[in-house]
Amino acid sequence: MFATADEAESAFYDAFERANLSAMMAVWAESDDVVCVHPQGPRLVGFEAVRESWMQIFAGGATLRIRATEQRRFDGQSVAVRAVIERVTPAGEDAPVSLICATNVYELTAAGWRMTVHHASPMAEAPRAQAEEPPPPGYTLH
Amino acid sequence: MFATADEAESAFYDAFERANLSAMMAVWAESDDVVCVHPQGPRLVGFEAVRESWMQIFAGGATLRIRATEQRRFDGQSVAVRAVIERVTPAGEDAPVSLICATNVYELTAAGWRMTVHHASPMAEAPRAQAEEPPPPGYTLH
């Protein structure tokens, strides 16, 4: 039972890293309306469809290290959102090889805080800041 | 001033369809922490970065018809989430040509309900339901 959205968020990434299906599904609300979008995947709706997807992901056997960074928090009394960038490092790699943009929604249910939405998509690189050009000649005359 | 998250959501898609920048930015919370991810785009954080992105999108001049469908709602007193599938029809087309999965977050601010997160990503097709197989012979014997 998670007392806060942050506890649920920690449990989510912990279960994800450990590829532990029962721990993962203990984070999700047992509802027909939960929504999960894996990177470049379809939109899955409902506890069972979401459970099936994690089962398939974990069956792959790959272990990942995932750091949720650059968090933005939107906190209500019964609904909370965490928008993060997931830095994903596969086993055997030293540094993150993929950056995933994720929006996670939690709701306070009778069984504590639970995840109701996980929307993840591959992150495009931010446009580079335009190279600063030298000031036009007029500005340097004096 | 939007009295509900639904009013803000309607205004968002209305401004989007009309390519009206000031109407669009009237929907967003004026905060350094708002998050916007356009399909296959980078993660933009902060009102100004978000404003700049819509300005560029609207400068393209394309008008789109957008229907937000298959909504799932997560409502709190001060934070609300709408997870939708956007069916996007460009001008001149009869039917939607792209399906976008979007998670929209709204917060109740001093200036009414405002958008704080728009996370949109291209939707993959759902896996086809497995073709139903005829029942095994045992079930048809009688």
Short mmCIF file of C-alpha atoms in Angstrom, two decimals:
data_model
loop_
_atom_site.label_atom_id
_atom_site.label_comp_id
_atom_site.label_asym_id
_atom_site.label_seq_id
_atom_site.Cartn_x
_atom_site.Cartn_y
_atom_site.Cartn_z
CA MET A 1 0.00 0.00 0.00
CA PHE A 2 1.59 3.24 -1.14
CA ALA A 3 1.04 6.25 1.12
CA THR A 4 2.10 8.80 -1.51
CA ALA A 5 2.36 9.13 -5.27
CA ASP A 6 6.14 9.26 -4.84
CA GLU A 7 6.13 5.86 -3.13
CA ALA A 8 4.10 4.44 -5.99
CA GLU A 9 6.45 6.02 -8.53
CA SER A 10 9.49 4.51 -6.78
CA ALA A 11 7.81 1.12 -6.67
CA PHE A 12 6.97 1.38 -10.38
CA TYR A 13 10.58 1.92 -11.46
CA ASP A 14 11.85 -0.61 -8.93
CA ALA A 15 9.49 -3.29 -10.28
CA PHE A 16 10.43 -2.31 -13.83
CA GLU A 17 14.17 -2.73 -13.11
CA ARG A 18 13.63 -6.02 -11.34
CA ALA A 19 11.27 -7.23 -14.10
CA ASN A 20 8.93 -8.31 -11.31
CA LEU A 21 5.42 -8.66 -12.69
CA SER A 22 3.55 -8.98 -9.40
CA ALA A 23 5.39 -5.99 -7.95
CA MET A 24 4.62 -4.05 -11.14
CA MET A 25 0.93 -4.87 -11.08
CA ALA A 26 0.71 -4.00 -7.37
CA VAL A 27 1.46 -0.42 -8.49
CA TRP A 28 -1.39 -0.24 -11.02
CA ALA A 29 -4.98 0.55 -10.12
CA GLU A 30 -7.19 -2.47 -10.66
CA SER A 31 -9.44 -0.69 -13.10
CA ASP A 32 -10.77 -1.13 -16.61
CA ASP A 33 -9.77 2.46 -17.35
CA VAL A 34 -6.03 2.48 -16.71
CA VAL A 35 -4.02 3.51 -19.77
CA CYS A 36 -0.53 2.37 -20.74
CA VAL A 37 1.45 3.40 -23.81
CA HIS A 38 4.87 1.79 -24.15
CA PRO A 39 7.38 3.52 -26.46
CA GLN A 40 6.07 3.22 -30.01
CA GLY A 41 3.43 0.79 -28.83
CA PRO A 42 -0.36 0.84 -29.07
CA ARG A 43 -2.55 2.39 -26.39
CA LEU A 44 -3.51 -0.32 -23.91
CA VAL A 45 -6.60 0.19 -21.77
CA GLY A 46 -7.57 -1.82 -18.69
CA PHE A 47 -5.67 -3.72 -16.02
CA GLU A 48 -5.56 -7.01 -17.91
CA ALA A 49 -4.21 -5.54 -21.16
CA VAL A 50 -1.60 -3.62 -19.19
CA ARG A 51 -0.65 -6.72 -17.20
CA GLU A 52 -0.24 -8.74 -20.41
CA SER A 53 2.09 -6.10 -21.87
CA TRP A 54 4.40 -6.08 -18.84
CA MET A 55 4.40 -9.87 -18.83
CA GLN A 56 5.64 -9.83 -22.42
CA ILE A 57 8.24 -7.15 -21.69
CA PHE A 58 9.58 -9.00 -18.66
CA ALA A 59 9.54 -12.35 -20.51
CA GLY A 60 12.23 -10.87 -22.76
CA GLY A 61 14.54 -11.27 -19.78
CA ALA A 62 16.49 -8.09 -20.41
CA THR A 63 17.37 -6.22 -17.24
CA LEU A 64 17.45 -2.47 -17.49
CA ARG A 65 18.62 0.28 -15.23
CA ILE A 66 16.19 3.19 -15.35
CA ARG A 67 16.69 6.60 -13.87
CA ALA A 68 13.69 8.90 -13.91
CA THR A 69 15.13 12.40 -14.20
CA GLU A 70 14.10 16.01 -14.77
CA GLN A 71 10.87 15.37 -12.93
CA ARG A 72 8.03 17.86 -13.08
CA ARG A 73 5.35 17.32 -10.41
CA PHE A 74 1.67 18.19 -10.48
CA ASP A 75 0.11 17.29 -7.14
CA GLY A 76 -3.53 17.19 -6.17
CA GLN A 77 -5.17 15.59 -3.16
CA SER A 78 -6.27 12.51 -5.08
CA VAL A 79 -4.59 12.79 -8.49
CA ALA A 80 -0.86 13.35 -9.02
CA VAL A 81 1.26 13.49 -12.15
CA ARG A 82 5.00 12.98 -12.65
CA ALA A 83 6.46 13.99 -16.00
CA VAL A 84 9.96 12.57 -16.31
CA ILE A 85 12.73 11.68 -18.70
CA GLU A 86 13.68 8.02 -18.30
CA ARG A 87 17.35 7.29 -18.89
CA VAL A 88 17.51 3.62 -19.77
CA THR A 89 20.73 1.63 -19.48
CA PRO A 90 20.61 -2.01 -20.62
CA ALA A 91 22.65 -4.57 -18.68
CA GLY A 92 26.26 -4.52 -19.88
CA GLU A 93 26.17 -0.87 -20.91
CA ASP A 94 27.80 1.87 -18.89
CA ALA A 95 25.65 4.78 -19.99
CA PRO A 96 22.01 5.31 -20.91
CA VAL A 97 21.32 4.30 -24.49
CA SER A 98 17.80 5.58 -24.73
CA LEU A 99 15.88 8.53 -23.43
CA ILE A 100 12.17 8.07 -22.95
CA CYS A 101 9.72 10.80 -22.18
CA ALA A 102 7.13 9.55 -19.68
CA THR A 103 3.98 10.96 -18.13
CA ASN A 104 2.86 8.98 -15.08
CA VAL A 105 -0.50 9.54 -13.39
CA TYR A 106 -1.38 8.28 -9.92
CA GLU A 107 -4.69 8.23 -8.09
CA LEU A 108 -5.51 7.85 -4.43
CA THR A 109 -7.69 4.74 -4.27
CA ALA A 110 -9.12 2.73 -1.38
CA ALA A 111 -5.91 0.68 -1.70
CA GLY A 112 -3.59 3.71 -1.50
CA TRP A 113 -1.91 5.54 -4.37
CA ARG A 114 -1.92 3.59 -7.61
CA MET A 115 -0.80 4.24 -11.17
CA THR A 116 -3.59 4.95 -13.64
CA VAL A 117 -1.61 6.19 -16.68
CA HIS A 118 1.89 5.47 -17.97
CA HIS A 119 2.52 7.18 -21.30
CA ALA A 120 6.04 6.69 -22.64
CA SER A 121 7.49 7.75 -25.98
CA PRO A 122 10.99 7.97 -27.42
CA MET A 123 12.43 11.41 -26.83
CA ALA A 124 13.64 13.43 -29.76
CA GLU A 125 16.71 15.50 -29.22
CA ALA A 126 16.00 19.08 -28.31
CA PRO A 127 16.78 21.48 -31.14
CA ARG A 128 20.25 22.89 -30.66
CA ALA A 129 20.39 26.47 -29.54
CA GLN A 130 21.14 28.55 -32.57
CA ALA A 131 24.83 29.34 -32.84
CA GLU A 132 25.30 32.87 -31.71
CA GLU A 133 26.21 35.02 -34.63
CA PRO A 134 28.64 37.88 -34.31
CA PRO A 135 26.79 41.16 -33.99
CA PRO A 136 26.18 42.99 -37.26
CA PRO A 137 28.91 45.51 -38.12
CA GLY A 138 26.77 48.47 -37.14
CA TYR A 139 26.92 47.46 -33.53
CA THR A 140 30.68 47.29 -33.42
CA LEU A 141 31.37 50.71 -34.92
CA HIS A 142 32.42 53.27 -32.41
CA MET B 1 -11.28 31.62 -17.45
CA PHE B 2 -12.15 27.92 -17.56
CA ALA B 3 -14.45 26.65 -14.82
CA THR B 4 -13.65 22.98 -15.42
CA ALA B 5 -10.94 20.82 -16.91
CA ASP B 6 -13.39 19.88 -19.67
CA GLU B 7 -13.81 23.52 -20.65
CA ALA B 8 -10.04 23.89 -20.82
CA GLU B 9 -9.78 20.70 -22.90
CA SER B 10 -12.41 21.98 -25.35
CA ALA B 11 -10.62 25.31 -25.61
CA PHE B 12 -7.33 23.53 -26.25
CA TYR B 13 -8.62 21.58 -29.24
CA ASP B 14 -10.59 24.56 -30.49
CA ALA B 15 -7.50 26.78 -30.44
CA PHE B 16 -5.49 23.98 -32.09
CA GLU B 17 -8.00 23.66 -34.94
CA ARG B 18 -8.20 27.42 -35.43
CA ALA B 19 -4.39 27.72 -35.21
CA ASN B 20 -4.99 30.59 -32.82
CA LEU B 21 -1.87 31.20 -30.75
CA SER B 22 -3.34 33.56 -28.18
CA ALA B 23 -6.33 31.28 -27.61
CA MET B 24 -3.94 28.33 -27.29
CA MET B 25 -1.71 30.05 -24.76
CA ALA B 26 -4.76 31.17 -22.74
CA VAL B 27 -5.28 27.46 -22.04
CA TRP B 28 -1.76 26.87 -20.68
CA ALA B 29 -0.71 27.63 -17.12
CA GLU B 30 1.77 30.49 -17.05
CA SER B 31 4.44 28.44 -15.35
CA ASP B 32 8.06 27.49 -15.86
CA ASP B 33 7.10 23.87 -15.20
CA VAL B 34 4.53 23.13 -17.89
CA VAL B 35 5.56 20.25 -20.15
CA CYS B 36 4.71 19.77 -23.83
CA VAL B 37 5.75 16.90 -26.06
CA HIS B 38 4.57 17.14 -29.67
CA PRO B 39 4.52 13.88 -31.68
CA GLN B 40 8.14 12.78 -32.17
CA GLY B 41 9.31 16.11 -30.80
CA PRO B 42 11.59 16.99 -27.90
CA ARG B 43 10.26 17.59 -24.40
CA LEU B 44 9.59 21.30 -23.99
CA VAL B 45 9.45 22.75 -20.49
CA GLY B 46 8.12 26.18 -19.52
CA PHE B 47 5.50 28.53 -20.90
CA GLU B 48 7.84 30.33 -23.30
CA ALA B 49 9.24 27.16 -24.89
CA VAL B 50 5.73 25.80 -25.26
CA ARG B 51 4.48 29.08 -26.76
CA GLU B 52 7.36 29.09 -29.26
CA SER B 53 6.49 25.55 -30.40
CA TRP B 54 2.82 26.37 -31.06
CA MET B 55 3.86 29.53 -32.88
CA GLN B 56 6.00 27.42 -35.21
CA ILE B 57 3.26 24.82 -35.69
CA PHE B 58 0.65 27.47 -36.48
CA ALA B 59 3.04 29.38 -38.77
CA GLY B 60 2.95 26.32 -41.04
CA GLY B 61 -0.57 27.45 -41.92
CA ALA B 62 -2.02 23.95 -42.12
CA THR B 63 -5.50 23.70 -40.70
CA LEU B 64 -6.40 20.47 -39.06
CA ARG B 65 -9.59 18.92 -37.80
CA ILE B 66 -8.95 17.11 -34.54
CA ARG B 67 -11.35 14.85 -32.73
CA ALA B 68 -10.29 13.74 -29.26
CA THR B 69 -11.82 10.28 -28.83
CA GLU B 70 -11.81 7.29 -26.49
CA GLN B 71 -11.31 9.59 -23.55
CA ARG B 72 -10.30 8.25 -20.17
CA ARG B 73 -10.78 10.71 -17.30
CA PHE B 74 -8.93 10.96 -14.00
CA ASP B 75 -10.44 13.73 -11.94
CA GLY B 76 -9.18 15.30 -8.74
CA GLN B 77 -10.23 18.53 -7.08
CA SER B 78 -7.27 20.47 -8.42
CA VAL B 79 -5.58 18.12 -10.92
CA ALA B 80 -7.36 16.38 -13.79
CA VAL B 81 -6.11 14.18 -16.58
CA ARG B 82 -7.62 13.34 -19.96
CA ALA B 83 -6.07 10.47 -21.93
CA VAL B 84 -7.37 10.55 -25.49
CA ILE B 85 -6.77 9.39 -29.01
CA GLU B 86 -6.59 12.37 -31.37
CA ARG B 87 -7.95 11.67 -34.85
CA VAL B 88 -6.31 14.26 -37.07
CA THR B 89 -7.77 15.17 -40.44
CA PRO B 90 -5.82 17.69 -42.55
CA ALA B 91 -7.74 20.20 -44.66
CA GLY B 92 -8.80 18.59 -47.93
CA GLU B 93 -8.94 15.08 -46.50
CA ASP B 94 -12.18 13.33 -45.69
CA ALA B 95 -10.95 10.96 -43.02
CA PRO B 96 -8.37 11.08 -40.24
CA VAL B 97 -4.89 10.39 -41.56
CA SER B 98 -3.12 10.16 -38.25
CA LEU B 99 -3.90 8.86 -34.82
CA ILE B 100 -2.11 10.51 -31.93
CA CYS B 101 -2.12 9.26 -28.38
CA ALA B 102 -2.32 12.21 -25.99
CA THR B 103 -2.20 12.65 -22.24
CA ASN B 104 -3.43 16.07 -21.14
CA VAL B 105 -3.06 17.35 -17.58
CA TYR B 106 -4.98 20.30 -16.17
CA GLU B 107 -4.57 22.14 -12.87
CA LEU B 108 -6.89 24.46 -11.03
CA THR B 109 -4.96 27.72 -10.75
CA ALA B 110 -5.90 31.17 -9.47
CA ALA B 111 -6.86 31.83 -13.10
CA GLY B 112 -9.13 28.78 -13.41
CA TRP B 113 -8.31 25.41 -14.94
CA ARG B 114 -5.20 25.47 -17.10
CA MET B 115 -3.20 22.90 -19.04
CA THR B 116 0.10 21.89 -17.47
CA VAL B 117 1.06 18.86 -19.56
CA HIS B 118 0.34 17.88 -23.18
CA HIS B 119 2.14 14.67 -24.13
CA ALA B 120 1.39 13.47 -27.64
CA SER B 121 2.93 10.58 -29.55
CA PRO B 122 2.08 8.76 -32.77
CA MET B 123 -0.12 5.78 -32.03
CA ALA B 124 0.94 2.34 -33.11
CA GLU B 125 -1.78 0.04 -34.30
CA ALA B 126 -3.12 -2.22 -31.62
CA PRO B 127 -2.22 -5.85 -32.07
CA ARG B 128 -5.08 -7.60 -33.82
CA ALA B 129 -7.25 -9.71 -31.63
CA GLN B 130 -6.33 -13.31 -32.21
CA ALA B 131 -8.66 -14.93 -34.69
CA GLU B 132 -11.14 -16.94 -32.78
CA GLU B 133 -10.51 -20.59 -33.28
CA PRO B 134 -13.30 -23.07 -33.56
CA PRO B 135 -13.87 -24.80 -30.25
CA PRO B 136 -11.97 -28.05 -29.76
CA PRO B 137 -14.00 -31.14 -30.82
CA GLY B 138 -14.74 -32.13 -27.22
CA TYR B 139 -16.98 -29.14 -26.83
CA THR B 140 -19.13 -29.90 -29.84
CA LEU B 141 -19.80 -33.57 -29.12
CA HIS B 142 -23.21 -34.27 -27.71
#
